[in-house]
PDB file of C-alpha atoms in Angstrom:
ATOM      1  CA  MET N 540       0.000   0.000   0.000  1.00  0.00           C
ATOM      2  CA  GLY N 541       1.358   3.419  -0.880  1.00  0.00           C
ATOM      3  CA  LYS N 542       1.914   6.258   1.523  1.00  0.00           C
ATOM      4  CA  PRO N 543      -0.624   9.069   1.621  1.00  0.00           C
ATOM      5  CA  LEU N 544       0.355  12.405   0.106  1.00  0.00           C
ATOM      6  CA  SER N 545       1.265  15.252   2.452  1.00  0.00           C
ATOM      7  CA  LEU N 546      -1.400  17.447   4.006  1.00  0.00           C
ATOM      8  CA  ASP N 547       0.197  20.512   2.452  1.00  0.00           C
ATOM      9  CA  LEU N 548      -0.253  19.105  -1.055  1.00  0.00           C
ATOM     10  CA  ARG N 549      -3.815  18.048  -0.265  1.00  0.00           C
ATOM     11  CA  HIS N 550      -4.673  21.553   0.961  1.00  0.00           C
ATOM     12  CA  ARG N 551      -3.045  23.181  -2.090  1.00  0.00           C
ATOM     13  CA  ILE N 552      -5.026  20.919  -4.454  1.00  0.00           C
ATOM     14  CA  CYS N 553      -8.287  21.673  -2.658  1.00  0.00           C
ATOM     15  CA  GLY N 554      -7.529  25.392  -2.652  1.00  0.00           C
ATOM     16  CA  TYR N 555      -6.800  25.328  -6.376  1.00  0.00           C
ATOM     17  CA  VAL N 556     -10.099  23.551  -7.075  1.00  0.00           C
ATOM     18  CA  ALA N 557     -12.010  25.881  -4.701  1.00  0.00           C
ATOM     19  CA  ALA N 558     -10.631  28.863  -6.635  1.00  0.00           C
ATOM     20  CA  GLY N 559     -12.688  27.695  -9.628  1.00  0.00           C
ATOM     21  CA  ASN N 560     -10.229  25.485 -11.485  1.00  0.00           C
ATOM     22  CA  SER N 561     -11.018  21.973 -12.603  1.00  0.00           C
ATOM     23  CA  CYS N 562      -9.804  18.840 -10.851  1.00  0.00           C
ATOM     24  CA  ARG N 563      -8.095  17.742 -14.061  1.00  0.00           C
ATOM     25  CA  ALA N 564      -6.119  20.967 -14.142  1.00  0.00           C
ATOM     26  CA  ALA N 565      -5.239  20.549 -10.460  1.00  0.00           C
ATOM     27  CA  GLY N 566      -3.966  17.072 -11.213  1.00  0.00           C
ATOM     28  CA  ARG N 567      -1.740  18.338 -14.016  1.00  0.00           C
ATOM     29  CA  ILE N 568      -0.419  21.281 -11.997  1.00  0.00           C
ATOM     30  CA  PHE N 569       0.362  19.313  -8.826  1.00  0.00           C
ATOM     31  CA  GLY N 570       1.489  16.071 -10.465  1.00  0.00           C
ATOM     32  CA  VAL N 571      -1.289  13.780  -9.276  1.00  0.00           C
ATOM     33  CA  SER N 572      -3.981  11.944 -11.206  1.00  0.00           C
ATOM     34  CA  ALA N 573      -7.283  13.632 -11.964  1.00  0.00           C
ATOM     35  CA  ALA N 574      -9.035  10.962  -9.884  1.00  0.00           C
ATOM     36  CA  THR N 575      -6.902  11.857  -6.863  1.00  0.00           C
ATOM     37  CA  ALA N 576      -7.747  15.531  -7.245  1.00  0.00           C
ATOM     38  CA  VAL N 577     -11.449  14.658  -7.544  1.00  0.00           C
ATOM     39  CA  ARG N 578     -11.231  12.511  -4.387  1.00  0.00           C
ATOM     40  CA  TYR N 579      -9.517  15.268  -2.402  1.00  0.00           C
ATOM     41  CA  ALA N 580     -12.040  17.876  -3.556  1.00  0.00           C
ATOM     42  CA  ALA N 581     -14.922  15.544  -2.633  1.00  0.00           C
ATOM     43  CA  ASP N 582     -13.405  14.902   0.800  1.00  0.00           C
ATOM     44  CA  LYS N 583     -13.097  18.641   1.375  1.00  0.00           C
ATOM     45  CA  ARG N 584     -16.716  19.151   0.300  1.00  0.00           C
ATOM     46  CA  GLU N 585     -18.253  16.238   2.222  1.00  0.00           C
ATOM     47  CA  ARG N 586     -16.064  15.792   5.308  1.00  0.00           C
ATOM     48  CA  ARG N 587     -14.595  19.306   5.442  1.00  0.00           C
ATOM     49  CA  ASP N 588     -11.285  17.549   5.989  1.00  0.00           C
ATOM     50  CA  VAL N 589      -8.542  16.212   3.740  1.00  0.00           C
ATOM     51  CA  THR N 590      -6.561  14.152   6.237  1.00  0.00           C
ATOM     52  CA  PRO N 591      -5.843  10.639   4.991  1.00  0.00           C
ATOM     53  CA  ARG N 592      -8.188   7.895   6.090  1.00  0.00           C
ATOM     54  CA  PRO N 593      -6.808   4.818   7.875  1.00  0.00           C
ATOM     55  CA  GLN N 594      -5.365   2.232   5.510  1.00  0.00           C
ATOM     56  CA  GLY N 595      -5.689  -1.516   5.736  1.00  0.00           C
ATOM     57  CA  ARG N 596      -7.795  -3.441   8.163  1.00  0.00           C
ATOM     58  CA  PRO N 597      -7.487  -3.713  11.924  1.00  0.00           C
ATOM     59  CA  VAL N 598      -5.037  -6.403  13.013  1.00  0.00           C
ATOM     60  CA  GLY N 599      -6.603  -9.633  14.241  1.00  0.00           C
ATOM     61  CA  ARG N 600     -10.194  -8.627  13.690  1.00  0.00           C
ATOM     62  CA  PHE N 601     -10.674 -10.170  10.300  1.00  0.00           C
ATOM     63  CA  GLY N 602      -9.533 -13.272   8.543  1.00  0.00           C
ATOM     64  CA  GLN N 603     -10.804 -16.783   8.450  1.00  0.00           C
ATOM     65  CA  LEU N 604      -8.942 -17.965  11.550  1.00  0.00           C
ATOM     66  CA  ALA N 605      -9.751 -15.064  13.906  1.00  0.00           C
ATOM     67  CA  PRO N 606     -12.815 -16.782  15.441  1.00  0.00           C
ATOM     68  CA  TYR N 607     -10.795 -19.976  16.049  1.00  0.00           C
ATOM     69  CA  LYS N 608      -7.768 -18.371  17.693  1.00  0.00           C
ATOM     70  CA  ASP N 609      -8.729 -19.572  21.194  1.00  0.00           C
ATOM     71  CA  PHE N 610      -9.306 -23.103  19.912  1.00  0.00           C
ATOM     72  CA  LEU N 611      -5.890 -23.219  18.238  1.00  0.00           C
ATOM     73  CA  ILE N 612      -4.132 -21.878  21.335  1.00  0.00           C
ATOM     74  CA  GLY N 613      -5.959 -24.390  23.523  1.00  0.00           C
ATOM     75  CA  VAL N 614      -4.889 -27.308  21.335  1.00  0.00           C
ATOM     76  CA  ILE N 615      -1.273 -26.084  21.267  1.00  0.00           C
ATOM     77  CA  ARG N 616      -1.185 -25.710  25.059  1.00  0.00           C
ATOM     78  CA  ALA N 617      -2.680 -29.174  25.552  1.00  0.00           C
ATOM     79  CA  GLU N 618      -0.339 -30.826  23.061  1.00  0.00           C
ATOM     80  CA  PRO N 619       2.745 -28.677  22.298  1.00  0.00           C
ATOM     81  CA  ASP N 620       4.308 -31.210  19.900  1.00  0.00           C
ATOM     82  CA  ILE N 621       1.331 -31.278  17.515  1.00  0.00           C
ATOM     83  CA  THR N 622       2.158 -30.773  13.840  1.00  0.00           C
ATOM     84  CA  LEU N 623       0.506 -28.186  11.659  1.00  0.00           C
ATOM     85  CA  HIS N 624      -1.085 -30.944   9.626  1.00  0.00           C
ATOM     86  CA  GLU N 625      -2.627 -32.486  12.751  1.00  0.00           C
ATOM     87  CA  LEU N 626      -3.739 -29.054  13.937  1.00  0.00           C
ATOM     88  CA  SER N 627      -5.374 -28.412  10.573  1.00  0.00           C
ATOM     89  CA  GLY N 628      -7.182 -31.762  10.833  1.00  0.00           C
ATOM     90  CA  ALA N 629      -8.394 -30.959  14.347  1.00  0.00           C
ATOM     91  CA  LEU N 630      -9.702 -27.596  13.196  1.00  0.00           C
ATOM     92  CA  GLU N 631     -11.489 -29.164  10.238  1.00  0.00           C
ATOM     93  CA  ASP N 632     -12.996 -31.954  12.360  1.00  0.00           C
ATOM     94  CA  THR N 633     -14.183 -29.567  15.061  1.00  0.00           C
ATOM     95  CA  SER N 634     -15.465 -26.607  13.069  1.00  0.00           C
ATOM     96  CA  GLY N 635     -15.444 -27.647   9.425  1.00  0.00           C
ATOM     97  CA  VAL N 636     -12.937 -24.943   8.458  1.00  0.00           C
ATOM     98  CA  SER N 637     -10.269 -25.955   5.960  1.00  0.00           C
ATOM     99  CA  VAL N 638      -7.313 -23.577   5.695  1.00  0.00           C
ATOM    100  CA  HIS N 639      -3.767 -23.752   4.402  1.00  0.00           C
ATOM    101  CA  LEU N 640      -1.048 -24.809   6.845  1.00  0.00           C
ATOM    102  CA  SER N 641       0.833 -21.543   6.392  1.00  0.00           C
ATOM    103  CA  SER N 642      -2.269 -19.624   7.496  1.00  0.00           C
ATOM    104  CA  ILE N 643      -2.373 -21.595  10.735  1.00  0.00           C
ATOM    105  CA  HIS N 644       1.334 -21.004  11.258  1.00  0.00           C
ATOM    106  CA  ARG N 645       0.987 -17.240  10.722  1.00  0.00           C
ATOM    107  CA  ALA N 646      -1.976 -17.101  13.120  1.00  0.00           C
ATOM    108  CA  LEU N 647       0.049 -18.901  15.784  1.00  0.00           C
ATOM    109  CA  VAL N 648       3.049 -16.625  15.289  1.00  0.00           C
ATOM    110  CA  ARG N 649       0.759 -13.590  15.653  1.00  0.00           C
ATOM    111  CA  ALA N 650      -0.593 -15.139  18.848  1.00  0.00           C
ATOM    112  CA  GLY N 651       2.955 -15.279  20.233  1.00  0.00           C
ATOM    113  CA  PHE N 652       3.927 -18.880  19.567  1.00  0.00           C
ATOM    114  CA  LEU N 653       7.261 -19.906  18.078  1.00  0.00           C
ATOM    115  CA  TYR N 654       7.997 -23.220  16.384  1.00  0.00           C
ATOM    116  CA  GLU N 655      11.159 -24.869  17.677  1.00  0.00           C
ATOM    117  CA  LYS N 656      12.230 -28.353  16.680  1.00  0.00           C
ATOM    118  CA  ARG N 657       8.783 -29.923  16.429  1.00  0.00           C
ATOM    119  CA  THR N 658       7.165 -28.126  19.386  1.00  0.00           C
ATOM    120  CA  TYR N 659       5.460 -24.802  19.826  1.00  0.00           C
ATOM    121  CA  ARG N 660       6.354 -22.543  22.704  1.00  0.00           C
ATOM    122  CA  THR N 661       5.310 -19.058  23.656  1.00  0.00           C
ATOM    123  CA  GLY N 662       7.622 -16.281  22.540  1.00  0.00           C
ATOM    124  CA  THR N 663       9.513 -14.093  24.964  1.00  0.00           C
TER     125      THR N 663
END
């Protein structure tokens, strides 16, 4: 994901458009696309603000494995030497969710578990 443009540039674009110039002209003058100039002008009109909106999605709130995080952690704590394949099978048997092994691994790493020589342990 790209970085948002500076507030100064956003304000200059909106000021140029508010002075009666077109968004296309603002795009050419300030080196942004016409669509970007249109978006900034619309934000200024509707929200009265041109600050960038948050990018991405909140961490841990979405994704297919988020609702099963407690289940995965419980299985790991009960049996620390379980393999990812066995963990995937347990998840599929219990809840009917079939996911890739790397997705389970990433979810466990995000939950603070590290894989060391065939066992999971909590990170420091």
